[in-house]
Amino acid sequence: MTNEQTPQIGGTAGGQDLARTEGTVPARFEDPGLPEHRLRQSDVDPAAAKRAERQVVAMFAISILGTIGFLLAYFLVRPGETVASMRISNIALGISLFLAMFGIGAAAVHWAKTLMSDHERQEARHPQRSDAATREAALDVLRQGAEDSGIGRRGVLKGAVVSAVALAPLTVAVPLIGEVGGDWNVSKFRHTLWERGKRLARDPSGEPIRAADVTIGSVFHVIPENLREEGGSHWIEEKAKAVVLMVRMDPRDLKETPERAGWSYDGIVAYSKICTHVGCPVALYEQQTHHLLCPCHQSTFDMSDGAKVVFGPAARPLPQLPITVDDDGYLIAQDDFDEPIGPSYWERLR
Amino acid sequence: MKAIAARRHHRFAPVVLLALALVLTGGLYAALAPSAEGAAAPTTDDVEAGRALFVANCATCHGVNAEGRDNNPTLIGVGAAAVDFQVSTGRMPMQLEGPQAAAKPPQFNREQINQLAAYVASLGPGPAVPSAEQVDPALGDPANGMAIFRTNCAMCHGAIGAGGALSEGKYAPSLAQSRPTDIYTAMLTGPQSMPVFNDANITPEEKRDVIAFLEEQRNGSPGGTTLGSIGPVGEGVWIWVVGMGLLIASAVWIGAKSS
């Protein structure tokens, strides 16, 4: 990075013409030309050239040592069975591989910069246009071909070839569009596996949860009971839609709207775990503030107040799962969520 | 300042700036990274001695009879496990008001902690301190522990328990140095922002599996440096500062003319 590299404005004769007068721009900028060629130390001083050569040789030697080191590490430093031995093996292989490769690259660059010729050259571009005789001959060939095919005279033939070529892409397009459009049923996004009477179960074990086991301050990660059986081959997608976070707090801390008064059970509330912003699993629950934090964009929901958004980019509260208990004391869902879970999509009205 | 300004176009200026940025990042990390301390195993109890310790050290905030006052929680019914966790990790007695009580060297010895725990446990029924067998990582199943940890803990403590930030200055501490008993009692009692994971939610065997999983993480990473294991943010900082810095330095070197 030296100053000589940059063309010096005003330093050359051409530069003087660029001075603007009264806001006018010159019709054509002068070619400033190449900067004056400057000899390198290795060009003028044989000792410097020798030194540069030794440096290049040293870099290649580093690469050779790296390769030898890699082979030694490969045969002598085996990954073994423990984490520590794997780490040593990986580090030895990585460092020697780096030296082997970087040594060659650095040596090549240094060689080119210090010892190879650095004289600037200009090469004029060839004209691309062919001469008039060649162009005329080419047009003749095309004309002759069109006459031979008779496409101008045989109208039916012309129609046939155009039709065939136009129709052939359908063999690709129809199956492609057909597959894409195989399932336009977006209403399934509105529903999850939750339904009236479905038991709440622990994730990942799938054991149902008794209301008495949910002590104050607890947080349970909940999936529908029998998720694997009822979800079939798509159970993991069903899980992604149906996951619920359930907490219990002192009922006095809970603020409930009249229309949702029966949706909690003795301080136990259950909300969808899918963020209404872009669908991350919201699960950072702060027990003392009852705030639920989304790790992706810091949306914060107040679990004691209808999971309303208290901070962050989420636009809507988390959908609430209405719950109650069955005769055996297990927590069950009253119904599915009353609104689609997760982020907005275009069929959603709000 | 003038001397620095004059040298800002020096060929080594980017290198020096990069080095300064790295030193600053490393220094900030070392200064801000949370740490934890541990202590020894439990013995017998002495409710009266615990009461004397309590009145002298805890009653100012928690009340003379541990009934709680001025937004400070009551300790009736929190059990010996909560006292053991809070006092042996140095979180209590609290040093100063803040978003979160930080771990620090414990103020009491093991005998005093047991006495305090015995006193608080005598006030009302609550979770007890687990036995040595209940927290023995050798008896747990790390693979099952990983599944439990991933579902219940990883969102705050990170995939391998390196810790992470919460809202408004609160944070989930690193579990790298935590004693097995502290990991167990923390799950059982839900200290501070952490929710409770009672024995119906994560069974005692599953808690031991979690401890075994965290114990496995102390062997380190097989892939060289872990970059703090704090996830994409830490890794991104490294690749943007160090990785891109090296690429830019290489490009500048390749493009510069030899002198």
Coordinates of C-alpha atoms in Angstrom, one line a residue:
Chain A
M1 CA 0.0 0.0 0.0
T2 CA 2.1 2.8 -1.2
N3 CA 1.2 6.1 -2.6
E4 CA 2.9 5.5 -6.0
Q5 CA 0.1 3.1 -6.9
T6 CA -2.6 5.7 -7.1
P7 CA -2.7 7.9 -10.1
Q8 CA -2.0 11.4 -8.9
I9 CA -4.7 13.8 -9.8
G10 CA -3.3 17.0 -11.3
G11 CA 0.2 15.5 -11.4
T12 CA 0.1 14.5 -15.1
A13 CA -0.4 16.8 -18.1
G14 CA -3.8 15.2 -18.8
G15 CA -5.0 16.0 -15.4
Q16 CA -4.8 19.7 -16.0
D17 CA -7.6 19.5 -18.6
L18 CA -10.0 18.0 -16.0
A19 CA -10.3 21.2 -14.1
R20 CA -14.0 22.2 -14.3
T21 CA -14.9 25.7 -15.2
E22 CA -18.3 27.1 -14.3
G23 CA -19.8 23.7 -13.7
T24 CA -19.1 22.3 -17.2
V25 CA -17.9 18.7 -17.7
P26 CA -15.3 18.0 -20.4
A27 CA -16.8 16.0 -23.3
R28 CA -14.2 13.3 -23.0
F29 CA -12.0 12.3 -20.2
E30 CA -8.3 12.0 -21.0
D31 CA -6.8 8.5 -20.5
P32 CA -4.4 9.1 -17.6
G33 CA -2.2 6.3 -18.8
L34 CA -0.3 3.9 -16.7
P35 CA 1.7 5.2 -13.7
E36 CA 5.4 5.3 -14.2
H37 CA 7.0 1.9 -13.8
R38 CA 8.9 1.7 -10.6
L39 CA 11.7 -0.8 -10.1
R40 CA 11.4 -3.1 -7.1
Q41 CA 14.3 -3.7 -4.7
S42 CA 14.7 -7.2 -6.2
D43 CA 15.1 -5.6 -9.7
V44 CA 18.0 -3.3 -8.8
D45 CA 19.7 -5.2 -5.9
P46 CA 20.8 -8.8 -6.6
A47 CA 21.1 -9.3 -2.8
A48 CA 17.4 -8.4 -2.4
A49 CA 16.5 -10.8 -5.2
K50 CA 18.5 -13.5 -3.5
R51 CA 16.7 -12.7 -0.2
A52 CA 13.3 -12.9 -1.9
E53 CA 14.2 -16.2 -3.4
R54 CA 15.2 -17.6 -0.1
Q55 CA 11.9 -16.4 1.4
V56 CA 9.9 -18.2 -1.3
V57 CA 12.0 -21.3 -0.8
A58 CA 11.3 -21.1 2.9
M59 CA 7.6 -20.9 2.3
F60 CA 7.7 -23.9 0.1
A61 CA 9.7 -25.7 2.8
I62 CA 7.0 -24.8 5.3
S63 CA 4.5 -26.5 3.0
I64 CA 6.6 -29.6 2.7
L65 CA 7.0 -29.7 6.5
G66 CA 3.3 -29.3 6.8
T67 CA 2.6 -32.2 4.5
I68 CA 5.1 -34.4 6.3
G69 CA 3.5 -33.3 9.6
F70 CA 0.1 -34.2 8.3
L71 CA 1.2 -37.7 7.3
L72 CA 2.9 -38.2 10.6
A73 CA -0.2 -36.9 12.5
Y74 CA -2.5 -39.1 10.4
F75 CA -0.5 -42.3 11.2
L76 CA 0.8 -41.5 14.7
V77 CA -1.9 -39.2 16.3
R78 CA -5.0 -41.4 16.0
P79 CA -8.4 -39.9 17.0
G80 CA -8.8 -42.7 19.6
E81 CA -11.8 -43.1 21.9
T82 CA -11.7 -40.1 24.2
V83 CA -12.7 -36.5 23.4
A84 CA -9.3 -35.3 24.4
S85 CA -7.5 -37.6 22.0
M86 CA -9.9 -36.6 19.2
R87 CA -9.2 -33.0 19.9
I88 CA -5.4 -33.4 19.7
S89 CA -5.8 -35.4 16.5
N90 CA -8.0 -32.8 14.9
I91 CA -5.8 -29.9 15.9
A92 CA -2.6 -31.7 14.6
L93 CA -4.3 -32.6 11.3
G94 CA -5.8 -29.1 10.9
I95 CA -2.6 -27.1 11.6
S96 CA -0.4 -29.3 9.4
L97 CA -3.0 -29.2 6.6
F98 CA -3.1 -25.4 6.9
L99 CA 0.7 -25.1 6.7
A100 CA 0.8 -27.5 3.7
M101 CA -1.7 -25.6 1.7
F102 CA -1.1 -22.0 2.8
G103 CA 2.7 -22.5 2.3
I104 CA 2.2 -23.2 -1.4
G105 CA -0.2 -20.3 -1.8
A106 CA 1.9 -17.8 0.0
A107 CA 5.1 -18.9 -1.8
A108 CA 3.4 -18.6 -5.2
V109 CA 2.1 -15.1 -4.4
H110 CA 5.4 -13.9 -3.0
W111 CA 7.3 -15.4 -6.0
A112 CA 5.1 -13.6 -8.4
K113 CA 5.3 -10.3 -6.5
T114 CA 9.0 -10.2 -6.0
L115 CA 10.8 -12.2 -8.7
M116 CA 8.5 -12.5 -11.7
S117 CA 8.3 -9.7 -14.2
D118 CA 6.0 -6.9 -13.1
H119 CA 6.1 -4.7 -16.3
E120 CA 2.6 -3.4 -17.1
R121 CA 1.4 -4.4 -20.6
Q122 CA -1.5 -3.3 -22.7
E123 CA -3.1 -5.5 -25.3
A124 CA -5.6 -4.1 -27.8
R125 CA -8.9 -5.9 -28.2
H126 CA -9.5 -7.7 -31.6
P127 CA -12.4 -6.2 -33.6
Q128 CA -15.4 -8.5 -33.2
R129 CA -17.2 -7.7 -36.4
S130 CA -16.3 -9.9 -39.4
D131 CA -15.6 -8.4 -42.7
A132 CA -18.4 -7.7 -45.2
A133 CA -17.7 -10.7 -47.5
T134 CA -17.9 -13.2 -44.6
R135 CA -21.1 -11.7 -43.3
E136 CA -22.7 -11.9 -46.8
A137 CA -21.7 -15.5 -47.2
A138 CA -23.2 -16.5 -43.9
L139 CA -26.5 -14.8 -44.8
D140 CA -26.5 -16.7 -48.1
V141 CA -26.2 -20.0 -46.3
L142 CA -29.1 -19.2 -44.1
R143 CA -31.3 -18.0 -47.0
Q144 CA -30.5 -21.2 -49.0
G145 CA -31.4 -23.4 -46.0
A146 CA -34.8 -21.6 -45.7
E147 CA -35.5 -22.1 -49.4
D148 CA -34.5 -25.8 -49.3
S149 CA -36.9 -26.5 -46.4
G150 CA -39.8 -24.8 -48.3
I151 CA -41.2 -23.4 -45.1
G152 CA -42.4 -20.3 -46.9
R153 CA -44.5 -22.3 -49.4
R154 CA -45.7 -25.4 -47.4
G155 CA -48.1 -23.8 -44.9
V156 CA -49.3 -27.1 -43.3
L157 CA -45.7 -28.1 -42.6
K158 CA -45.1 -24.7 -41.0
G159 CA -48.2 -25.1 -38.7
A160 CA -47.1 -28.7 -37.8
V161 CA -43.6 -27.7 -36.7
V162 CA -44.8 -24.7 -34.7
S163 CA -47.5 -26.8 -33.0
A164 CA -45.2 -29.7 -32.1
V165 CA -42.5 -27.4 -30.7
A166 CA -45.1 -25.4 -28.8
L167 CA -46.8 -28.4 -27.3
A168 CA -43.7 -30.5 -26.3
P169 CA -42.8 -28.4 -23.1
L170 CA -46.2 -29.5 -21.7
T171 CA -44.6 -32.9 -20.9
V172 CA -42.4 -31.1 -18.4
A173 CA -44.7 -28.4 -17.3
V174 CA -47.9 -30.3 -16.5
P175 CA -46.4 -32.8 -14.0
L176 CA -44.3 -30.1 -12.5
I177 CA -47.2 -27.7 -11.8
G178 CA -49.4 -30.7 -10.9
E179 CA -47.0 -31.8 -8.2
V180 CA -46.7 -28.3 -6.8
G181 CA -50.4 -27.8 -6.7
G182 CA -51.1 -31.2 -5.2
D183 CA -52.1 -29.9 -1.8
W184 CA -53.7 -26.5 -1.7
N185 CA -55.6 -27.3 1.5
V186 CA -54.3 -24.5 3.7
S187 CA -57.1 -25.0 6.2
K188 CA -55.0 -27.7 7.9
F189 CA -52.8 -24.9 9.2
R190 CA -55.8 -23.8 11.3
H191 CA -56.0 -27.1 13.2
T192 CA -53.6 -29.0 15.5
L193 CA -53.9 -32.5 17.1
W194 CA -55.5 -30.9 20.1
E195 CA -59.2 -31.7 20.6
R196 CA -61.7 -32.0 23.3
G197 CA -60.6 -34.4 26.0
K198 CA -57.1 -34.9 24.6
R199 CA -54.6 -35.4 27.5
L200 CA -51.6 -33.1 28.0
A201 CA -48.4 -35.2 28.0
R202 CA -44.7 -34.5 28.8
D203 CA -42.3 -33.9 26.0
P204 CA -40.4 -36.1 25.1
S205 CA -41.6 -39.0 27.2
G206 CA -45.3 -38.7 26.3
E207 CA -46.5 -39.4 29.8
P208 CA -49.8 -37.7 30.7
I209 CA -49.6 -35.0 33.4
R210 CA -51.7 -34.8 36.5
A211 CA -52.8 -31.3 37.6
A212 CA -51.5 -32.0 41.1
D213 CA -48.0 -32.6 39.8
V214 CA -47.8 -29.1 38.3
T215 CA -46.5 -27.2 41.3
I216 CA -46.4 -23.4 41.4
G217 CA -43.4 -22.0 39.5
S218 CA -43.2 -25.2 37.4
V219 CA -42.9 -25.1 33.6
F220 CA -43.9 -28.2 31.6
H221 CA -43.1 -28.7 27.9
V222 CA -46.3 -30.4 26.6
I223 CA -47.3 -32.5 23.6
P224 CA -50.6 -34.2 22.9
E225 CA -50.9 -37.7 24.3
N226 CA -50.4 -40.5 21.7
L227 CA -48.8 -38.0 19.3
R228 CA -46.8 -40.6 17.5
E229 CA -49.7 -42.9 16.9
E230 CA -52.1 -40.2 15.8
G231 CA -49.6 -38.1 13.9
G232 CA -48.7 -41.1 11.7
S233 CA -45.8 -40.6 9.4
H234 CA -46.2 -36.8 9.8
W235 CA -46.0 -36.9 13.6
I236 CA -43.1 -34.6 13.8
E237 CA -44.9 -31.9 11.8
E238 CA -47.9 -32.4 14.0
K239 CA -45.7 -32.0 17.0
A240 CA -44.2 -28.8 15.6
K241 CA -47.7 -27.3 15.4
A242 CA -49.1 -28.7 18.7
V243 CA -46.3 -28.0 21.2
V244 CA -47.5 -26.2 24.3
L245 CA -45.8 -24.5 27.2
M246 CA -47.6 -24.9 30.5
V247 CA -46.9 -23.1 33.7
R248 CA -48.5 -22.8 37.1
M249 CA -48.5 -19.5 39.0
D250 CA -50.3 -18.3 42.1
P251 CA -54.0 -17.8 40.8
R252 CA -53.9 -14.3 42.4
D253 CA -51.2 -13.3 39.9
L254 CA -53.3 -14.4 36.9
K255 CA -55.2 -11.8 35.0
E256 CA -57.9 -13.3 32.9
T257 CA -60.5 -11.8 30.5
P258 CA -64.1 -12.8 31.2
E259 CA -64.4 -14.8 27.9
R260 CA -61.3 -16.9 28.8
A261 CA -62.2 -17.3 32.5
G262 CA -62.6 -21.0 32.2
W263 CA -59.5 -21.7 30.1
S264 CA -57.1 -22.1 33.0
Y265 CA -57.1 -24.6 35.8
D266 CA -56.3 -23.3 39.3
G267 CA -53.4 -21.1 38.1
I268 CA -52.2 -23.5 35.4
V269 CA -52.2 -21.9 31.9
A270 CA -51.1 -23.4 28.6
Y271 CA -50.0 -21.5 25.6
S272 CA -48.8 -22.4 22.1
K273 CA -45.0 -22.5 22.1
I274 CA -44.7 -21.2 18.5
C275 CA -43.9 -17.5 18.3
T276 CA -46.5 -15.4 16.5
H277 CA -43.6 -13.4 14.9
V278 CA -41.8 -16.0 12.7
G279 CA -42.5 -19.3 14.5
C280 CA -39.5 -19.9 16.7
P281 CA -40.2 -22.1 19.8
V282 CA -40.7 -19.6 22.7
A283 CA -39.5 -21.2 25.8
L284 CA -37.4 -19.0 28.0
Y285 CA -39.7 -18.6 30.9
E286 CA -38.8 -16.3 33.8
Q287 CA -40.5 -17.7 36.8
Q288 CA -40.6 -14.5 38.9
T289 CA -41.8 -12.1 36.3
H290 CA -44.0 -14.7 34.4
H291 CA -42.4 -13.4 31.2
L292 CA -41.8 -15.7 28.3
L293 CA -38.9 -14.7 26.1
C294 CA -38.4 -15.8 22.4
P295 CA -34.7 -16.5 21.8
C296 CA -34.8 -15.5 18.1
H297 CA -35.9 -11.8 18.2
Q298 CA -36.5 -11.2 21.9
S299 CA -40.3 -11.0 21.7
T300 CA -41.5 -11.2 25.3
F301 CA -45.0 -12.4 26.3
D302 CA -46.6 -12.0 29.7
M303 CA -47.9 -15.4 30.7
S304 CA -49.9 -14.0 33.6
D305 CA -51.8 -11.7 31.3
G306 CA -53.1 -13.7 28.3
A307 CA -49.5 -14.0 26.9
K308 CA -49.8 -10.4 25.6
V309 CA -46.7 -9.0 23.9
V310 CA -44.8 -6.8 26.3
F311 CA -41.6 -6.4 24.2
G312 CA -40.3 -7.3 20.7
P313 CA -41.5 -7.7 17.2
A314 CA -44.4 -10.2 17.7
A315 CA -47.7 -8.7 16.8
R316 CA -50.2 -11.0 18.5
P317 CA -50.4 -12.8 21.9
L318 CA -49.6 -16.5 21.8
P319 CA -52.7 -18.6 21.2
Q320 CA -54.1 -20.1 24.5
L321 CA -55.0 -23.8 24.8
P322 CA -58.1 -24.1 27.0
I323 CA -57.5 -26.8 29.6
T324 CA -59.3 -28.6 32.4
V325 CA -59.0 -31.9 34.3
D326 CA -60.7 -35.2 33.7
D327 CA -62.1 -37.5 36.3
D328 CA -58.7 -39.1 37.0
G329 CA -57.1 -35.8 37.7
Y330 CA -55.2 -35.6 34.4
L331 CA -55.0 -32.3 32.5
I332 CA -57.0 -32.4 29.3
A333 CA -57.6 -29.9 26.5
Q334 CA -61.1 -28.4 26.3
D335 CA -60.7 -27.9 22.5
D336 CA -58.2 -27.0 19.8
F337 CA -56.7 -23.5 19.8
D338 CA -59.3 -21.0 18.8
E339 CA -57.0 -19.4 16.3
P340 CA -54.2 -20.6 14.0
I341 CA -50.9 -21.0 15.8
G342 CA -47.7 -19.4 14.7
P343 CA -46.9 -16.5 12.4
S344 CA -49.2 -14.8 10.0
Y345 CA -50.0 -16.2 6.6
W346 CA -52.1 -14.8 3.9
E347 CA -55.4 -16.7 4.5
R348 CA -55.3 -15.6 8.1
L349 CA -57.7 -12.7 8.6
R350 CA -55.5 -11.0 11.2
Chain B
M1 CA -3.3 12.0 19.1
K2 CA -1.5 13.8 16.3
A3 CA 1.1 11.1 16.1
I4 CA -1.6 8.4 15.8
A5 CA -3.5 10.4 13.2
A6 CA -0.4 10.8 11.1
R7 CA 0.2 7.0 11.1
R8 CA -3.4 6.0 10.3
H9 CA -2.4 5.2 6.7
H10 CA 0.6 3.1 7.8
R11 CA 0.7 -0.3 6.2
F12 CA 0.4 -2.0 9.6
A13 CA -2.5 0.1 10.8
P14 CA -5.2 -2.4 9.9
V15 CA -3.2 -5.2 11.6
V16 CA -2.8 -3.1 14.8
L17 CA -6.5 -2.2 14.7
L18 CA -7.5 -5.8 14.3
A19 CA -5.3 -6.8 17.2
L20 CA -6.7 -4.1 19.4
A21 CA -10.3 -5.3 18.5
L22 CA -9.4 -8.8 19.4
V23 CA -7.8 -7.8 22.7
L24 CA -10.9 -5.7 23.5
T25 CA -13.3 -8.5 22.7
G26 CA -11.3 -11.1 24.7
G27 CA -11.0 -8.7 27.7
L28 CA -14.7 -7.9 27.7
Y29 CA -15.5 -11.6 27.6
A30 CA -13.1 -12.4 30.4
A31 CA -14.6 -9.6 32.5
L32 CA -18.2 -10.3 31.8
A33 CA -18.3 -14.1 31.6
P34 CA -20.3 -15.6 34.5
S35 CA -18.6 -18.1 36.8
A36 CA -19.6 -20.4 39.6
E37 CA -18.1 -22.0 42.7
G38 CA -18.7 -25.2 44.6
A39 CA -18.2 -26.7 48.1
A40 CA -18.1 -30.1 50.0
A41 CA -20.7 -32.8 50.9
P42 CA -23.5 -32.5 53.6
T43 CA -23.5 -33.8 57.2
T44 CA -25.9 -33.6 60.3
D45 CA -28.1 -30.7 61.3
D46 CA -28.6 -28.3 64.2
V47 CA -31.7 -26.3 64.0
E48 CA -30.8 -24.0 66.9
A49 CA -27.4 -23.1 65.5
G50 CA -29.1 -22.6 62.1
R51 CA -31.7 -20.2 63.7
A52 CA -28.9 -18.1 65.3
L53 CA -27.1 -17.9 61.9
F54 CA -30.4 -17.0 60.2
V55 CA -31.3 -14.2 62.6
A56 CA -27.8 -12.8 62.3
N57 CA -27.4 -13.0 58.5
C58 CA -30.8 -13.5 56.7
A59 CA -33.5 -11.9 58.9
T60 CA -32.9 -8.4 57.6
C61 CA -34.5 -9.2 54.3
H62 CA -36.4 -12.5 54.9
G63 CA -37.8 -11.5 58.3
V64 CA -37.0 -12.8 61.8
N65 CA -39.2 -15.8 61.3
A66 CA -38.5 -16.2 57.6
E67 CA -41.9 -14.8 56.8
G68 CA -40.6 -12.5 54.1
R69 CA -41.0 -8.7 53.9
D70 CA -40.9 -5.9 51.3
N71 CA -41.1 -8.1 48.2
N72 CA -38.5 -10.4 49.7
P73 CA -39.8 -14.0 49.5
T74 CA -40.8 -16.0 52.6
L75 CA -38.6 -19.0 53.2
I76 CA -41.3 -21.1 54.9
G77 CA -41.7 -24.3 52.8
V78 CA -38.7 -23.7 50.4
G79 CA -36.9 -26.7 52.0
A80 CA -33.3 -27.5 52.7
A81 CA -32.6 -27.9 49.0
A82 CA -33.2 -24.2 48.3
V83 CA -31.0 -23.1 51.2
D84 CA -28.2 -25.5 50.1
F85 CA -28.3 -24.2 46.5
Q86 CA -28.5 -20.5 47.4
V87 CA -25.9 -20.4 50.2
S88 CA -23.4 -22.9 48.9
T89 CA -23.2 -21.2 45.6
G90 CA -22.7 -17.8 47.3
R91 CA -25.9 -16.3 45.8
M92 CA -27.2 -15.7 49.3
P93 CA -26.6 -13.6 51.3
M94 CA -27.1 -11.3 48.4
Q95 CA -24.3 -8.8 48.0
L96 CA -26.3 -6.0 46.4
E97 CA -29.7 -5.4 44.8
G98 CA -29.7 -6.1 41.1
P99 CA -31.5 -7.9 38.3
Q100 CA -30.1 -11.2 39.6
A101 CA -28.1 -12.5 42.6
A102 CA -24.7 -13.6 41.2
A103 CA -22.8 -16.7 42.3
K104 CA -19.7 -15.8 44.4
P105 CA -17.5 -17.6 46.9
P106 CA -19.8 -18.9 49.7
Q107 CA -19.9 -16.9 52.9
F108 CA -20.5 -19.9 55.2
N109 CA -18.7 -23.2 55.6
R110 CA -20.4 -26.6 54.9
E111 CA -21.4 -27.1 58.6
Q112 CA -23.0 -23.7 58.8
I113 CA -24.9 -24.2 55.5
N114 CA -26.2 -27.5 56.8
Q115 CA -27.4 -25.8 60.0
L116 CA -29.1 -23.0 58.1
A117 CA -30.7 -25.7 55.8
A118 CA -31.9 -27.6 58.9
Y119 CA -33.5 -24.5 60.4
V120 CA -35.3 -23.5 57.2
A121 CA -36.5 -27.1 56.6
S122 CA -37.9 -27.2 60.2
L123 CA -40.2 -24.2 59.3
G124 CA -42.3 -26.1 56.8
P125 CA -42.1 -29.1 54.5
G126 CA -40.0 -28.6 51.3
P127 CA -37.6 -30.4 49.0
A128 CA -34.6 -32.0 50.8
V129 CA -31.0 -32.0 49.7
P130 CA -30.4 -35.0 47.4
S131 CA -28.1 -37.9 48.5
A132 CA -24.7 -38.5 46.9
E133 CA -26.1 -41.4 45.0
Q134 CA -28.9 -39.3 43.5
V135 CA -26.5 -36.9 41.9
D136 CA -23.7 -39.4 40.9
P137 CA -23.0 -38.7 37.2
A138 CA -21.6 -42.2 36.8
L139 CA -25.0 -43.7 37.5
G140 CA -26.8 -41.5 35.0
D141 CA -27.5 -42.0 31.3
P142 CA -26.0 -39.0 29.4
A143 CA -27.9 -39.8 26.2
N144 CA -31.3 -39.6 27.9
G145 CA -30.0 -36.6 29.8
M146 CA -29.4 -34.9 26.5
A147 CA -33.0 -35.4 25.4
I148 CA -34.2 -34.0 28.7
F149 CA -31.8 -31.1 28.7
R150 CA -32.6 -30.2 25.1
T151 CA -36.4 -30.0 25.8
N152 CA -36.3 -28.3 29.2
C153 CA -33.0 -26.5 29.7
A154 CA -31.2 -25.7 26.5
M155 CA -33.4 -22.7 25.5
C156 CA -31.9 -20.7 28.4
H157 CA -28.6 -22.5 29.3
G158 CA -27.5 -23.3 25.7
A159 CA -27.0 -26.6 24.0
I160 CA -24.2 -27.7 26.3
G161 CA -25.0 -25.6 29.4
A162 CA -22.7 -22.7 28.6
G163 CA -25.3 -20.2 29.8
G164 CA -27.1 -17.4 28.0
A165 CA -28.9 -14.0 28.3
L166 CA -32.4 -13.4 29.5
S167 CA -34.3 -10.1 29.6
E168 CA -33.4 -6.9 31.5
G169 CA -29.9 -7.9 32.8
K170 CA -31.0 -11.4 34.0
Y171 CA -29.1 -14.4 32.6
A172 CA -29.0 -18.2 32.8
P173 CA -25.5 -19.0 34.3
S174 CA -23.0 -21.4 32.8
L175 CA -23.3 -24.9 34.3
A176 CA -19.7 -25.8 33.4
Q177 CA -18.4 -25.5 37.0
S178 CA -21.6 -26.3 38.9
R179 CA -21.5 -29.1 41.4
P180 CA -23.9 -32.0 40.6
T181 CA -25.8 -31.3 43.9
D182 CA -26.3 -27.7 42.8
I183 CA -27.6 -28.7 39.4
Y184 CA -30.0 -31.1 41.1
T185 CA -31.2 -28.6 43.7
A186 CA -31.6 -25.8 41.1
M187 CA -34.0 -28.0 39.1
L188 CA -35.8 -29.0 42.2
T189 CA -36.3 -25.5 43.7
G190 CA -36.3 -23.2 40.7
P191 CA -34.0 -20.4 42.0
Q192 CA -34.7 -16.8 40.9
S193 CA -35.8 -16.6 37.2
M194 CA -35.5 -20.4 36.7
P195 CA -38.8 -22.3 36.8
V196 CA -39.3 -25.3 39.1
F197 CA -38.8 -28.8 37.6
N198 CA -40.3 -31.0 40.3
D199 CA -39.9 -34.8 40.5
A200 CA -43.1 -35.3 38.5
N201 CA -41.8 -33.2 35.6
I202 CA -38.2 -34.4 35.6
T203 CA -38.0 -37.6 37.7
P204 CA -35.0 -38.0 40.0
E205 CA -33.5 -40.5 37.6
E206 CA -33.9 -38.0 34.7
K207 CA -32.3 -35.3 36.8
R208 CA -29.3 -37.6 37.3
D209 CA -29.2 -38.2 33.6
V210 CA -29.1 -34.5 33.0
I211 CA -26.1 -34.2 35.5
A212 CA -24.4 -37.1 33.6
F213 CA -24.9 -35.2 30.3
L214 CA -23.5 -32.0 31.7
E215 CA -20.6 -34.0 33.2
E216 CA -19.8 -35.4 29.7
Q217 CA -19.6 -31.8 28.4
R218 CA -16.6 -31.1 30.7
N219 CA -14.4 -33.3 28.5
G220 CA -14.4 -30.4 26.1
S221 CA -15.1 -30.4 22.4
P222 CA -13.4 -32.8 19.9
G223 CA -13.1 -30.0 17.4
G224 CA -10.5 -27.7 18.8
T225 CA -11.6 -24.4 20.4
T226 CA -15.3 -24.1 21.5
L227 CA -15.4 -20.3 21.2
G228 CA -17.3 -20.2 24.4
S229 CA -20.1 -22.5 23.2
I230 CA -22.5 -19.7 23.3
G231 CA -23.9 -20.4 19.9
P232 CA -24.2 -18.4 16.6
V233 CA -23.6 -15.0 18.1
G234 CA -20.2 -15.9 19.5
E235 CA -19.2 -17.9 16.4
G236 CA -20.4 -15.1 14.2
V237 CA -18.3 -12.5 16.0
W238 CA -15.2 -14.7 15.5
I239 CA -15.8 -15.4 11.9
W240 CA -16.5 -11.7 11.2
V241 CA -13.6 -10.3 13.1
V242 CA -10.9 -13.0 12.8
G243 CA -12.0 -14.9 9.7
M244 CA -12.9 -11.9 7.5
G245 CA -10.0 -10.0 9.0
L246 CA -7.6 -12.6 7.8
L247 CA -9.2 -12.7 4.4
I248 CA -9.0 -9.0 4.0
A249 CA -5.4 -9.0 5.2
S250 CA -4.6 -11.7 2.6
A251 CA -6.3 -9.8 -0.2
V252 CA -4.4 -6.6 0.7
W253 CA -1.1 -8.5 0.7
I254 CA -1.8 -10.2 -2.6
G255 CA -2.9 -6.9 -4.2
A256 CA 0.0 -4.7 -2.8
K257 CA 3.0 -4.1 -5.0
S258 CA 6.3 -5.4 -3.7
S259 CA 8.6 -2.6 -2.5

